[in-house]
Coordinates of C-alpha atoms and ligand atoms in Angstrom, one line a residue:
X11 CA 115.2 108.5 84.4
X12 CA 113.4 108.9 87.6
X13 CA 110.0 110.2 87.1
X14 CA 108.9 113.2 89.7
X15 CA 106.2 111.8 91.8
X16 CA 103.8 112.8 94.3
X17 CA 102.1 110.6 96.8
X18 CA 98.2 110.6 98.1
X19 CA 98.0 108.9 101.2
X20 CA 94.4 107.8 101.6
X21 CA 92.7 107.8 104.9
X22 CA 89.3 106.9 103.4
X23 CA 88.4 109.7 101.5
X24 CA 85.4 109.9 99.0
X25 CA 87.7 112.4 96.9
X26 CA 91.3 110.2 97.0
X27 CA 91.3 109.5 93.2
X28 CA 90.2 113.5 92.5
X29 CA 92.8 115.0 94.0
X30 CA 95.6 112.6 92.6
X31 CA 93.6 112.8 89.2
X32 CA 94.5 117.1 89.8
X33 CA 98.0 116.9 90.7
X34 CA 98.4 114.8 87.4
X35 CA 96.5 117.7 85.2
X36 CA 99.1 119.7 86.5
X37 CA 101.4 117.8 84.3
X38 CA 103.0 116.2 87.9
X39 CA 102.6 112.2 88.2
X40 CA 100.8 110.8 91.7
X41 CA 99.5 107.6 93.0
X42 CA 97.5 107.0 95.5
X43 CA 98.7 104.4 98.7
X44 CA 96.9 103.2 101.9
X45 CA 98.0 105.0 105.0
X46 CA 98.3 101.3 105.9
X47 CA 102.2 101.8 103.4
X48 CA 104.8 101.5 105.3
X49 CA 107.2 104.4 105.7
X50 CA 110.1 102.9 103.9
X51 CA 107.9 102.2 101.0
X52 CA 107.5 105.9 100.7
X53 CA 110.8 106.4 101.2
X54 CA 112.2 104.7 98.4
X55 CA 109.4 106.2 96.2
X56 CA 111.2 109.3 96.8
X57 CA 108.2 111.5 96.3
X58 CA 108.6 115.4 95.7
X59 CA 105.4 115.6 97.8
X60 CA 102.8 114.0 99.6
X61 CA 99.5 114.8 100.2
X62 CA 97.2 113.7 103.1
X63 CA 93.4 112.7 101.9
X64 CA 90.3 113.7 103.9
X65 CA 88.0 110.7 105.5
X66 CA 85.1 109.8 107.3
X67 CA 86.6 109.4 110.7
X68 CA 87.6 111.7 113.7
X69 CA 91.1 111.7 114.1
X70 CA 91.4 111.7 118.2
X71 CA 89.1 108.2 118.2
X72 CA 91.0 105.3 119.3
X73 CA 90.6 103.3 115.9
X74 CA 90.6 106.1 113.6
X75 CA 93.1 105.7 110.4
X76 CA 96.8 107.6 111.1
X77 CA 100.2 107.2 110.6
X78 CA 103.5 107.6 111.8
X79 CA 105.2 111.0 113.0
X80 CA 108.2 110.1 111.6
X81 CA 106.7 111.0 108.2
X82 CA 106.9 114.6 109.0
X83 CA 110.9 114.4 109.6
X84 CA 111.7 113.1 105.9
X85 CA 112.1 116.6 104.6
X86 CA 109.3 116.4 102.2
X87 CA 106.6 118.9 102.0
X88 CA 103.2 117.4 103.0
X89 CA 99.4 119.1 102.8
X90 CA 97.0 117.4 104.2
X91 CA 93.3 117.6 103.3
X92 CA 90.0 117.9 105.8
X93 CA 90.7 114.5 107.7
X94 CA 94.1 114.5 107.0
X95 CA 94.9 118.3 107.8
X96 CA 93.4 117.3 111.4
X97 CA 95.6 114.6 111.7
X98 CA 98.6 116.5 111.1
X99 CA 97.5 119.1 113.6
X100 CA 96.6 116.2 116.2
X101 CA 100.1 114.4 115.6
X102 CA 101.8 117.4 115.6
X103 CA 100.4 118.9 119.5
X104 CA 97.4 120.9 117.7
X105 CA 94.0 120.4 119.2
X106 CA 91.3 118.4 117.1
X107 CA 87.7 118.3 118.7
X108 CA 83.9 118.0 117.6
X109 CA 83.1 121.7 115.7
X110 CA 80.1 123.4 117.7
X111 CA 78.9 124.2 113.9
X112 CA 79.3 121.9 111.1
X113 CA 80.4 123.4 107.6
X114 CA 79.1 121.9 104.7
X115 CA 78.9 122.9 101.4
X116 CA 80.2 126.3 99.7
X117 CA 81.6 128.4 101.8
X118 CA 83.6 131.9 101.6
X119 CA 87.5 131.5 102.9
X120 CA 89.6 134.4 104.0
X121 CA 93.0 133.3 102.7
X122 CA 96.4 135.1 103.3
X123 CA 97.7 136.0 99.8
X124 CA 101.7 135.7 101.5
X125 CA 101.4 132.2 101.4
X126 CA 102.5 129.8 98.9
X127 CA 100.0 127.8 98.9
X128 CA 97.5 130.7 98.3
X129 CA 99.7 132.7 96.0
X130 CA 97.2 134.4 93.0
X131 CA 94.3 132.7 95.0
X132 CA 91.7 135.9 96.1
X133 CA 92.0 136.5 99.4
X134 CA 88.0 136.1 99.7
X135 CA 87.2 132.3 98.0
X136 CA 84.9 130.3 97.8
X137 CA 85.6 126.6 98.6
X138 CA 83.9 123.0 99.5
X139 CA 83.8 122.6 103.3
X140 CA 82.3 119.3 105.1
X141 CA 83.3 119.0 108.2
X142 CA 82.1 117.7 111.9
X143 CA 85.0 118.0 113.6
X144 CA 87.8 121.2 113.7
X145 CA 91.0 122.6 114.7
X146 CA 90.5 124.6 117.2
X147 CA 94.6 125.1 117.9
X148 CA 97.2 124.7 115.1
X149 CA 100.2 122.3 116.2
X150 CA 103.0 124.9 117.9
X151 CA 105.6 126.0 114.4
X152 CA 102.6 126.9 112.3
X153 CA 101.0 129.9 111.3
X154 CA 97.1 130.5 110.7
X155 CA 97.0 131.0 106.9
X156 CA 92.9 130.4 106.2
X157 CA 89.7 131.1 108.2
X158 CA 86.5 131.3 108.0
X159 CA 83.4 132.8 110.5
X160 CA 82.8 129.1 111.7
X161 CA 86.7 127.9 111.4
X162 CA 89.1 129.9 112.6
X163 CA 91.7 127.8 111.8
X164 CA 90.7 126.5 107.9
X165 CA 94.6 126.3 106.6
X166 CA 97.6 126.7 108.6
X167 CA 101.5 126.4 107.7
X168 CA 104.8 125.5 109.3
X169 CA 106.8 127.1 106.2
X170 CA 110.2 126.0 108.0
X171 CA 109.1 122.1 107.9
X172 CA 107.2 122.2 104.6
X173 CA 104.1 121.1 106.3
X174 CA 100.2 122.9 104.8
X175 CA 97.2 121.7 105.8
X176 CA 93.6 123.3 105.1
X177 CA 90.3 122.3 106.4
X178 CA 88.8 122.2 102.7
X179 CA 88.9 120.3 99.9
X180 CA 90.4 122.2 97.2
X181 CA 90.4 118.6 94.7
X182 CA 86.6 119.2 94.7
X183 CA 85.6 121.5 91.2
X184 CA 83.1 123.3 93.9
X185 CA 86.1 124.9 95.3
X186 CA 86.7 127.6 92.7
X187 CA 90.7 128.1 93.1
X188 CA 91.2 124.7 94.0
X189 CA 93.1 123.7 91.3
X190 CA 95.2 126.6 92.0
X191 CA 96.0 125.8 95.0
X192 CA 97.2 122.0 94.4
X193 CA 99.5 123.7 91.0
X194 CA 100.9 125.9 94.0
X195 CA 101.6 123.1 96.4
X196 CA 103.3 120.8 93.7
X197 CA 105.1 123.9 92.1
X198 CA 106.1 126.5 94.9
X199 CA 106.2 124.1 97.7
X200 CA 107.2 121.1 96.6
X201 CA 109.5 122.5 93.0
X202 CA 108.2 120.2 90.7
X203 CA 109.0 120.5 87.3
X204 CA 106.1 119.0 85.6
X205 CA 107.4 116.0 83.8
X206 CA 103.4 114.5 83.3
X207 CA 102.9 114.9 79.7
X208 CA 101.5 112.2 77.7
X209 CA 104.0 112.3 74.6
X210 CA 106.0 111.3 77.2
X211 CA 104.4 109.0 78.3
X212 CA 104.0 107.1 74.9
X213 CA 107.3 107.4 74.2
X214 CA 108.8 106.1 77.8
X215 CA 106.1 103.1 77.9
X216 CA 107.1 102.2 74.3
X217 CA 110.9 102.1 75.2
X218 CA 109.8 100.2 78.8
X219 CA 107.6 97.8 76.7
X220 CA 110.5 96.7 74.1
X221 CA 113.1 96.4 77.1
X222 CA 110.8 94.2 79.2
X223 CA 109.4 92.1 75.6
X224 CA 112.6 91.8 73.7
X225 CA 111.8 88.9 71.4
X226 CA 109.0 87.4 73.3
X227 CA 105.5 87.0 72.0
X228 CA 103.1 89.1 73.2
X229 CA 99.1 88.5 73.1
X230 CA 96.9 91.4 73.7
X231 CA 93.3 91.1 75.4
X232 CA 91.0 93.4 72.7
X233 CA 87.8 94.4 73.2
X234 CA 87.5 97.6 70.8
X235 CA 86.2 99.7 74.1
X236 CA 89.2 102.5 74.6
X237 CA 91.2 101.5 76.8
X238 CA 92.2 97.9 75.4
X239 CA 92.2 99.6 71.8
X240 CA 94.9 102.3 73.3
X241 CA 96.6 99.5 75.1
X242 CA 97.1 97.8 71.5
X243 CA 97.9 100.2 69.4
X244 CA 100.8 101.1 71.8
X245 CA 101.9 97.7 71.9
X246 CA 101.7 97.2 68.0
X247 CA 104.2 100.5 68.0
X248 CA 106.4 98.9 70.7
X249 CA 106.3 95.5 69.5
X250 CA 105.2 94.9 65.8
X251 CA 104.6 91.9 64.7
X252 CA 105.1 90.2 68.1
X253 CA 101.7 91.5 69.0
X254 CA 98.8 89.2 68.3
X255 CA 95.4 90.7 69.0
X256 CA 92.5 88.6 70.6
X257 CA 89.2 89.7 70.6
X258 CA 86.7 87.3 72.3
X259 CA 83.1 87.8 71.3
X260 CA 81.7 86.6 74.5
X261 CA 78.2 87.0 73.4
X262 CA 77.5 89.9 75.5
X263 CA 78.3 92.6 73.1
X264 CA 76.1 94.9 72.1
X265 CA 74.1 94.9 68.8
X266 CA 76.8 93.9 65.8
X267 CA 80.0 95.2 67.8
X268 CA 81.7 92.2 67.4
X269 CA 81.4 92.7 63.0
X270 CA 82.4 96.9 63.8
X271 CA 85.1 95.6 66.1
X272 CA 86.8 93.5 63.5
X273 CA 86.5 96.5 60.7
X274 CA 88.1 98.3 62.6
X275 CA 91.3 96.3 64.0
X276 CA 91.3 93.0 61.7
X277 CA 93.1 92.8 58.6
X278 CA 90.7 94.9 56.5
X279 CA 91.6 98.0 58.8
X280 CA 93.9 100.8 59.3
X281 CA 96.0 98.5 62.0
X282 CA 98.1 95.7 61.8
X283 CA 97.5 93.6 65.1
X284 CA 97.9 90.2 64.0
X285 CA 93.6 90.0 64.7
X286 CA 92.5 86.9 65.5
X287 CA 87.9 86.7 66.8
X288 CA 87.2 83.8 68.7
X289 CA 83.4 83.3 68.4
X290 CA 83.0 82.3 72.4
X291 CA 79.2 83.1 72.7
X292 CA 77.8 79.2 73.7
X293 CA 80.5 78.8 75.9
X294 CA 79.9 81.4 77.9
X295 CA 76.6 81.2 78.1
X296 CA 76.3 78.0 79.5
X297 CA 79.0 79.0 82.2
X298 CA 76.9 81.7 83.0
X299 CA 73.4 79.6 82.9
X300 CA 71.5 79.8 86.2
X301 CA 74.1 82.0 88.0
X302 CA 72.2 85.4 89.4
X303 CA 74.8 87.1 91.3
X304 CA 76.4 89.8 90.0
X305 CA 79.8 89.3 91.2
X306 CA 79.9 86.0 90.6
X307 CA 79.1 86.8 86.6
X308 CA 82.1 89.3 86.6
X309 CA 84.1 86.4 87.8
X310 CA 83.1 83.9 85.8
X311 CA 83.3 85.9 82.9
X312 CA 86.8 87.7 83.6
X313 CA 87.7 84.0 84.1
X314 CA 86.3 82.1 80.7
X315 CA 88.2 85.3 79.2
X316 CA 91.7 84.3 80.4
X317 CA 91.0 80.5 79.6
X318 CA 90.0 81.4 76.3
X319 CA 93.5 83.6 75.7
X320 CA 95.2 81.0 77.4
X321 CA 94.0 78.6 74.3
X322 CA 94.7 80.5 71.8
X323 CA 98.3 81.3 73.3
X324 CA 98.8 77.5 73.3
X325 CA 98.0 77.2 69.9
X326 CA 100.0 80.5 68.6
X327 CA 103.0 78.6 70.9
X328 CA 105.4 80.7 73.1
X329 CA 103.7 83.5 74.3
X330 CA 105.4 85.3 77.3
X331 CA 103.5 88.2 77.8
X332 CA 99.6 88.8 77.7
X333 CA 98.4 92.5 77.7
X334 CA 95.1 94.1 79.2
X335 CA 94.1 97.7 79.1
X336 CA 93.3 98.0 83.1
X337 CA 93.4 101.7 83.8
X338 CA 93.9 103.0 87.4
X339 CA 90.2 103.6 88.4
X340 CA 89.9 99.7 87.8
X341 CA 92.5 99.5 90.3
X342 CA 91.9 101.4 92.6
X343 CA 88.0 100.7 92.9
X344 CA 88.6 97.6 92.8
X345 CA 90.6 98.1 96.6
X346 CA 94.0 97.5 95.5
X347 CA 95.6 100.9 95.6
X348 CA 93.8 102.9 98.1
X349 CA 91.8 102.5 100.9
X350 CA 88.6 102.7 98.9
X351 CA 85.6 99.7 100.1
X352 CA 85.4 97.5 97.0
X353 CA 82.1 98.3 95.4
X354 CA 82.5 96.1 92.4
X355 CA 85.6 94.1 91.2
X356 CA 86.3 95.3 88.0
X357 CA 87.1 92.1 86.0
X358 CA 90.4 93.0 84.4
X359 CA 91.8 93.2 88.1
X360 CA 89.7 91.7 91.2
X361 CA 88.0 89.2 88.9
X362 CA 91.5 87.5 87.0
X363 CA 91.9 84.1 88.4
X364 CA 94.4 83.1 90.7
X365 CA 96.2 81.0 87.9
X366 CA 97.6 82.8 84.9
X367 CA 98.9 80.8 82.2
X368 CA 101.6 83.6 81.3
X369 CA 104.8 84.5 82.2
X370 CA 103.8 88.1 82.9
X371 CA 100.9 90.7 82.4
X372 CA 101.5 93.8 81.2
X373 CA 98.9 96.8 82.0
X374 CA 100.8 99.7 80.1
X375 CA 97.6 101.8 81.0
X376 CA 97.2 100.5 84.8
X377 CA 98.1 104.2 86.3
X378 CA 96.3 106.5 83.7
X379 CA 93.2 107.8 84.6
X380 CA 90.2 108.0 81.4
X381 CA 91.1 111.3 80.3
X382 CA 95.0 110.4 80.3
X383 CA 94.0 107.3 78.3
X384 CA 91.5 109.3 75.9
X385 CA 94.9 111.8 75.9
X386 CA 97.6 108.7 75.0
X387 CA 95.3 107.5 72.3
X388 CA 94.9 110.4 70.4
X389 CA 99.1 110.7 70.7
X390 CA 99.5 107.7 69.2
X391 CA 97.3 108.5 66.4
X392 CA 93.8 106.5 67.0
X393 CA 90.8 108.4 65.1
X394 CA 88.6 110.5 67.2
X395 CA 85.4 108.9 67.2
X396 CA 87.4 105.9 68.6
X397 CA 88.9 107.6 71.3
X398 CA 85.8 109.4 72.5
X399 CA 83.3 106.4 72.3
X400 CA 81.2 105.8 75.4
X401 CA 83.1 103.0 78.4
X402 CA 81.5 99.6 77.7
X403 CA 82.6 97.6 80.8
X404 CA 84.3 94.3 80.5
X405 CA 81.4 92.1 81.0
X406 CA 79.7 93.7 78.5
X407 CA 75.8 93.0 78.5
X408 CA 76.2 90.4 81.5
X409 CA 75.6 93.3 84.0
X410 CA 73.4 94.8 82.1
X411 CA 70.8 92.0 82.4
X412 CA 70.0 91.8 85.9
X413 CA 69.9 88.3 86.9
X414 CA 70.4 84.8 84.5
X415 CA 71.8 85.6 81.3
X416 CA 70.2 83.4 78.3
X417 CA 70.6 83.9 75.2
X418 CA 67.2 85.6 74.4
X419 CA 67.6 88.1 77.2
X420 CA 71.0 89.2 75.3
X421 CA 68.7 89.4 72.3
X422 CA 66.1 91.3 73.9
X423 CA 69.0 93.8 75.2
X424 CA 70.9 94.5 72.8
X425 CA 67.9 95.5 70.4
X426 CA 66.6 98.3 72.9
X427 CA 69.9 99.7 73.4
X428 CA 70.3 100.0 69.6
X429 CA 67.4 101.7 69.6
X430 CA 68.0 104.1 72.3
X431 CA 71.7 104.7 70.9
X432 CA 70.1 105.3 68.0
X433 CA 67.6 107.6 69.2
X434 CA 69.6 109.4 71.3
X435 CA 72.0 109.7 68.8
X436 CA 69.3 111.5 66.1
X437 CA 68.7 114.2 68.7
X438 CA 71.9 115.1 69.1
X439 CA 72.3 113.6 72.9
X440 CA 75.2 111.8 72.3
X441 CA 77.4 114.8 72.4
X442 CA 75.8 115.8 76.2
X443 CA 75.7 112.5 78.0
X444 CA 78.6 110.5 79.1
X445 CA 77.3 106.9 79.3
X446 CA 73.7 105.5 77.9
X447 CA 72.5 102.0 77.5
X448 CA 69.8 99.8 78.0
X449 CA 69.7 97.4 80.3
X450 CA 67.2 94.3 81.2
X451 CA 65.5 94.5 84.5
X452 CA 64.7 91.1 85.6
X453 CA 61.4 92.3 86.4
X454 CA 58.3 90.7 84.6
X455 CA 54.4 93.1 84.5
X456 CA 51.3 92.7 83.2
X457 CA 50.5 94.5 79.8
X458 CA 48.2 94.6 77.5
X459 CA 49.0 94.4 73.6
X460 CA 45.9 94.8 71.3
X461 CA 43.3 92.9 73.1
X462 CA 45.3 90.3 74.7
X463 CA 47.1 90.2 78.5
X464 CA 51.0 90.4 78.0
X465 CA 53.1 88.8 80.7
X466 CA 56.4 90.5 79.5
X467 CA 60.0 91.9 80.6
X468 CA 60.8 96.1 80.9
X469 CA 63.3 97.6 79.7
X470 CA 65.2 100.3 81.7
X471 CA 67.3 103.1 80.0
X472 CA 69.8 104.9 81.6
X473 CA 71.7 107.9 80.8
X474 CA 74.5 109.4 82.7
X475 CA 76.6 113.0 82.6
X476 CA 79.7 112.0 84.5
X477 CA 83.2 113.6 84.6
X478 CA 84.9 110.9 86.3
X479 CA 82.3 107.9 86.3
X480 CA 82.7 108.2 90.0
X481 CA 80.0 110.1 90.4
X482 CA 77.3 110.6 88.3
X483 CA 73.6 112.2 87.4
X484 CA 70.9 111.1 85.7
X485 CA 70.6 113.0 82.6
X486 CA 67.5 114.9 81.4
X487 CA 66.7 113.8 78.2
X488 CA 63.8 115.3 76.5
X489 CA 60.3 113.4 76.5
X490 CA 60.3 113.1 73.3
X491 CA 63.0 111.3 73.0
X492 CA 62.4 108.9 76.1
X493 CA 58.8 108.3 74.8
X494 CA 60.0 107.7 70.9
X495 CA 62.8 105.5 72.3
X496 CA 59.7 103.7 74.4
X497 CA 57.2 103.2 71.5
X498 CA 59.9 101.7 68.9
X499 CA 61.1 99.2 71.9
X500 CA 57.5 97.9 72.8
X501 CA 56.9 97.8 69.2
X502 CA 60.0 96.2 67.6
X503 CA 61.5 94.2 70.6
X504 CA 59.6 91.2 71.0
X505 CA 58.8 90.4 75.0
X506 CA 59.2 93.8 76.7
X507 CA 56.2 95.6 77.1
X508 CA 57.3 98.3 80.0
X509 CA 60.4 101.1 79.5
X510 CA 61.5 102.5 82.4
X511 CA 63.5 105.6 82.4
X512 CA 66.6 105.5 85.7
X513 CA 66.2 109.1 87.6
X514 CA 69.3 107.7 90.0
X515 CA 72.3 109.2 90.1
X516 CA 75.0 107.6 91.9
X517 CA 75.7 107.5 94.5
X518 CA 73.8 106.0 95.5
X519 CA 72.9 103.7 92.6
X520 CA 76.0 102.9 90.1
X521 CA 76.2 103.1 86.5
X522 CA 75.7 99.8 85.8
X523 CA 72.7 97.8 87.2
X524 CA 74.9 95.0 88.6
Ligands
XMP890 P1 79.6 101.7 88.0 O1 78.6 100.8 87.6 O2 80.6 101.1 89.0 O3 80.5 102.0 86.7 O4 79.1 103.0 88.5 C1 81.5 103.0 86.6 C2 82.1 102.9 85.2 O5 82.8 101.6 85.2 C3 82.2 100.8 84.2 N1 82.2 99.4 84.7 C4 83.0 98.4 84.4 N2 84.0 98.4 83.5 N3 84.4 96.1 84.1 C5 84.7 97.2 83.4 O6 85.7 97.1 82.6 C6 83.4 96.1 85.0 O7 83.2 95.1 85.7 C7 82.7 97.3 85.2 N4 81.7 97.7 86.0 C8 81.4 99.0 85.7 C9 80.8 101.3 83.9 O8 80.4 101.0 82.6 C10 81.0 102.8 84.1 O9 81.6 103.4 83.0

């Protein structure tokens, strides 16, 4: 069965992955391709839809992203976004030209209710503008459908060709009847029938799983964070006993995951995953000793991991397939499906080596965003407090100690984050932050313990409220609980003698430190 599909073609936008992560909550599947695809690629995807991203550039510049006209004659409804609703007009014989007011931010939008893409949508809304450049004329066929005081032409429609395209960003949860407006597009305009649903999923990835396995082994990459524990458990129902589960303590967990991990999947738990630990830690540290740059430790350590599956595959015998539980933000950040800058290669995809001792991979999870995951894990039966723990990133503590790793560093680490989980967790904070750690600066200070001078590491705590992990703020945690958290770290972990609390949100820092 052909699975309904709409396409995001990505001309550099901030927002690509939001507005194909919105289509999908409205139960219709999208991915996200470079406007560097070629057409017939599209073509044989067969989308019901395609969407046009926004993006930084100005569409009537010599170098600026576009794409071929010949797009607009396939029959298939497009919208395009900001950026990519100027390129349609420009394309199409519309006028595109520097605004003599820039829009940014919330702004009220007359909308005509007649429209499809505005049907149930107030005709006065509020919705997320940023914007240098404007239409000033809509491309001849189309109709002026949205406008503000400072844009007179903020969504226009050739109803005739299928083709919408609006100034704003309706992906963006600023823009109040945004997501009413992209269930519009994919439903009126485009007739989807909303095939998305993740017991669907499960069941069609199990099926697609046993055609592609059949009797071949299968050796699955398990870290106990979500996704690869999804991943597993979706396996183990496709496959059975062909499944063996690997989990590699690397030495970079935090404090006494690798004993919880093994509770949980190995043979004393609920699953039956074949479990095999491999105790790694001295071999990766000594891969790791003396390197300092960060995405040279994600490399090294996304490749030790491989080698390491690769042994015990040799040893089990046969193994065809080895599973990894890449979602599509890995992906996509990691500048494989969009047009997105790589910011940091995400181990399960940019850092895998360019020699794989398999006869496939298999990434059931590769196009499900975290919520879909969290949504596919809870389908197939995996306890909540599983399903909702906080993302630990592949590399575990290794980008979380800026700098060399050794050994006593890891130490030093993983103590204050128990701590601060700890803490965080007796004031109820877990519940209202997304993401919180501790993580070694590489930064040494003066202090002073009792009488004597102390020449000693700090410690930097971080907490996060995210929705998609894309962006994030710092969160506010109470004093109380930053200074608590402080007093047991200088006390009880030996060598640190400053806590710092991260105020960034990102952008422009990231999560992690490295
Ligand atoms: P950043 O640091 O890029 O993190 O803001 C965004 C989210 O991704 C996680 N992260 C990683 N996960 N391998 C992973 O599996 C990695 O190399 C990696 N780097 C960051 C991070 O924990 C956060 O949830």
């Amino acid at each position: 069965m052909k699975r309904e599909t709409v396409v995001v073609l990505d001309f550099g936008g901030q927002y690509n992955q939001l507005i194909a992560r919105r289509v999908r909550e409205c139960n219709v599947y999208c991915e996200i391709y470079s406007y560097k695809t070629d057409i017939q690629t599209i073509k044989d995807i067969q989308p019901k839809g395609i969407i046009f991203t926004g993006g930084p550039n100005s569409c009537y510049e010599p170098d600026s992203p576009t794409y071929t006209k010949e797009i607009f004659e396939l029959g298939v409804p497009i919208l395009g976004i900001c950026y990519g609703a100027q390129l349609m007009m420009h394309l199409l014989g519309g006028k595109v030209e520097k605004a003599p007011v820039r829009e940014y931010g919330k702004i009220e939008v007359n909308v005509d209710t007649n429209s499809k893409l505005f049907t149930n949508v107030s005709p006065k809304t509020i919705c997320w503008m940023s914007h240098n450049d404007y239409i000033s004329k809509a491309a001849p066929g189309f109709e002026i459908s949205a406008w503000t005081n400072d844009c007179p032409v903020a969504g226009m429609e050739n109803t005739d060709k299928n083709l919408y395209a609006i100034q704003f960003h309706p992906e963006v949860l600023h823009t109040q009847e945004g997501t009413k407006m992209l269930s519009n597009f994919v439903y009126n305009v485009c007739g989807c029938a909303g095939d998305w649903k993740m017991d669907s999923f499960v069941e069609d990835s199990i099926r697609s799983i046993r055609e592609k396995v059949g009797s071949g082994k299968v050796l699955c990459a398990l870290s106990g964070g979500v996704d690869s524990s999804v991943a597993a458990v979706l396996l183990s129902k496709a496959v059975g006993n062909q499944l063996t589960c690997v989990f590699v303590d690397h030495g970079l967990l935090r404090k006494n995951e690798g004993d919880e991990v093994e509770a949980v999947f190995g043979p004393e738990g609920p699953y039956d995953l074949n479990f095999i630990r491999v105790n790694a830690q001295e071999r990766f540290y000594s891969r790791l000793a003396g390197v300092e740059e960060p995405e040279e430790k994600r490399k090294i350590i996304g490749e030790e991991f491989i080698r390491v599956f690769e042994e015990v595959a040799r040893k089990i015998g046969a193994v065809d397939f080895l599973v990894q539980g890449t979602i599509y933000p890995d992906v996509v950040e990691s500048g494989v499906g969009g047009e997105s800058t790589v910011i940091k290669s995400h181990h399960n995809v940019g850092g895998l080596p360019d020699y794989v001792d398999f006869k496939e991979i298999i990434e059931p999870l590769r196009y499900l965003f975290k919520d879909e995951v969290r949504k596919a894990g809870l389908e197939l039966g995996i306890p909540d407090y599983l399903v909702f723990r906080q993302p630990f990133p592949g590399p575990g503590l290794g980008i979380r100690i800026v700098g060399e790793i050794t050994a006593e560093k890891v130490k030093m680490v993983q103590d204050a984050d128990a701590i601060w989980r700890e803490e965080i967790a007796k004031a109820g904070w877990d519940k209202k932050v997304n993401q919180y750690f501790a993580a070694l600066t590489n930064m040494k200070s003066v202090g002073v313990m009792g009488d004597e001078r102390t020449y000693d590491y700090a410690i930097a705590l971080r907490a996060v409220t995210t929705t998609d992990f894309m962006t994030a703020e710092s969160a506010e945690i109470p004093w109380e609980v930053i200074g608590k958290t402080t007093s047991r770290i200088v006390n009880e972990v030996k060598h640190v003698n400053r806590v710092l609390y991260d105020c960034t949100g990102k952008p422009p820092a990231t999560i992690e430190m490295e």
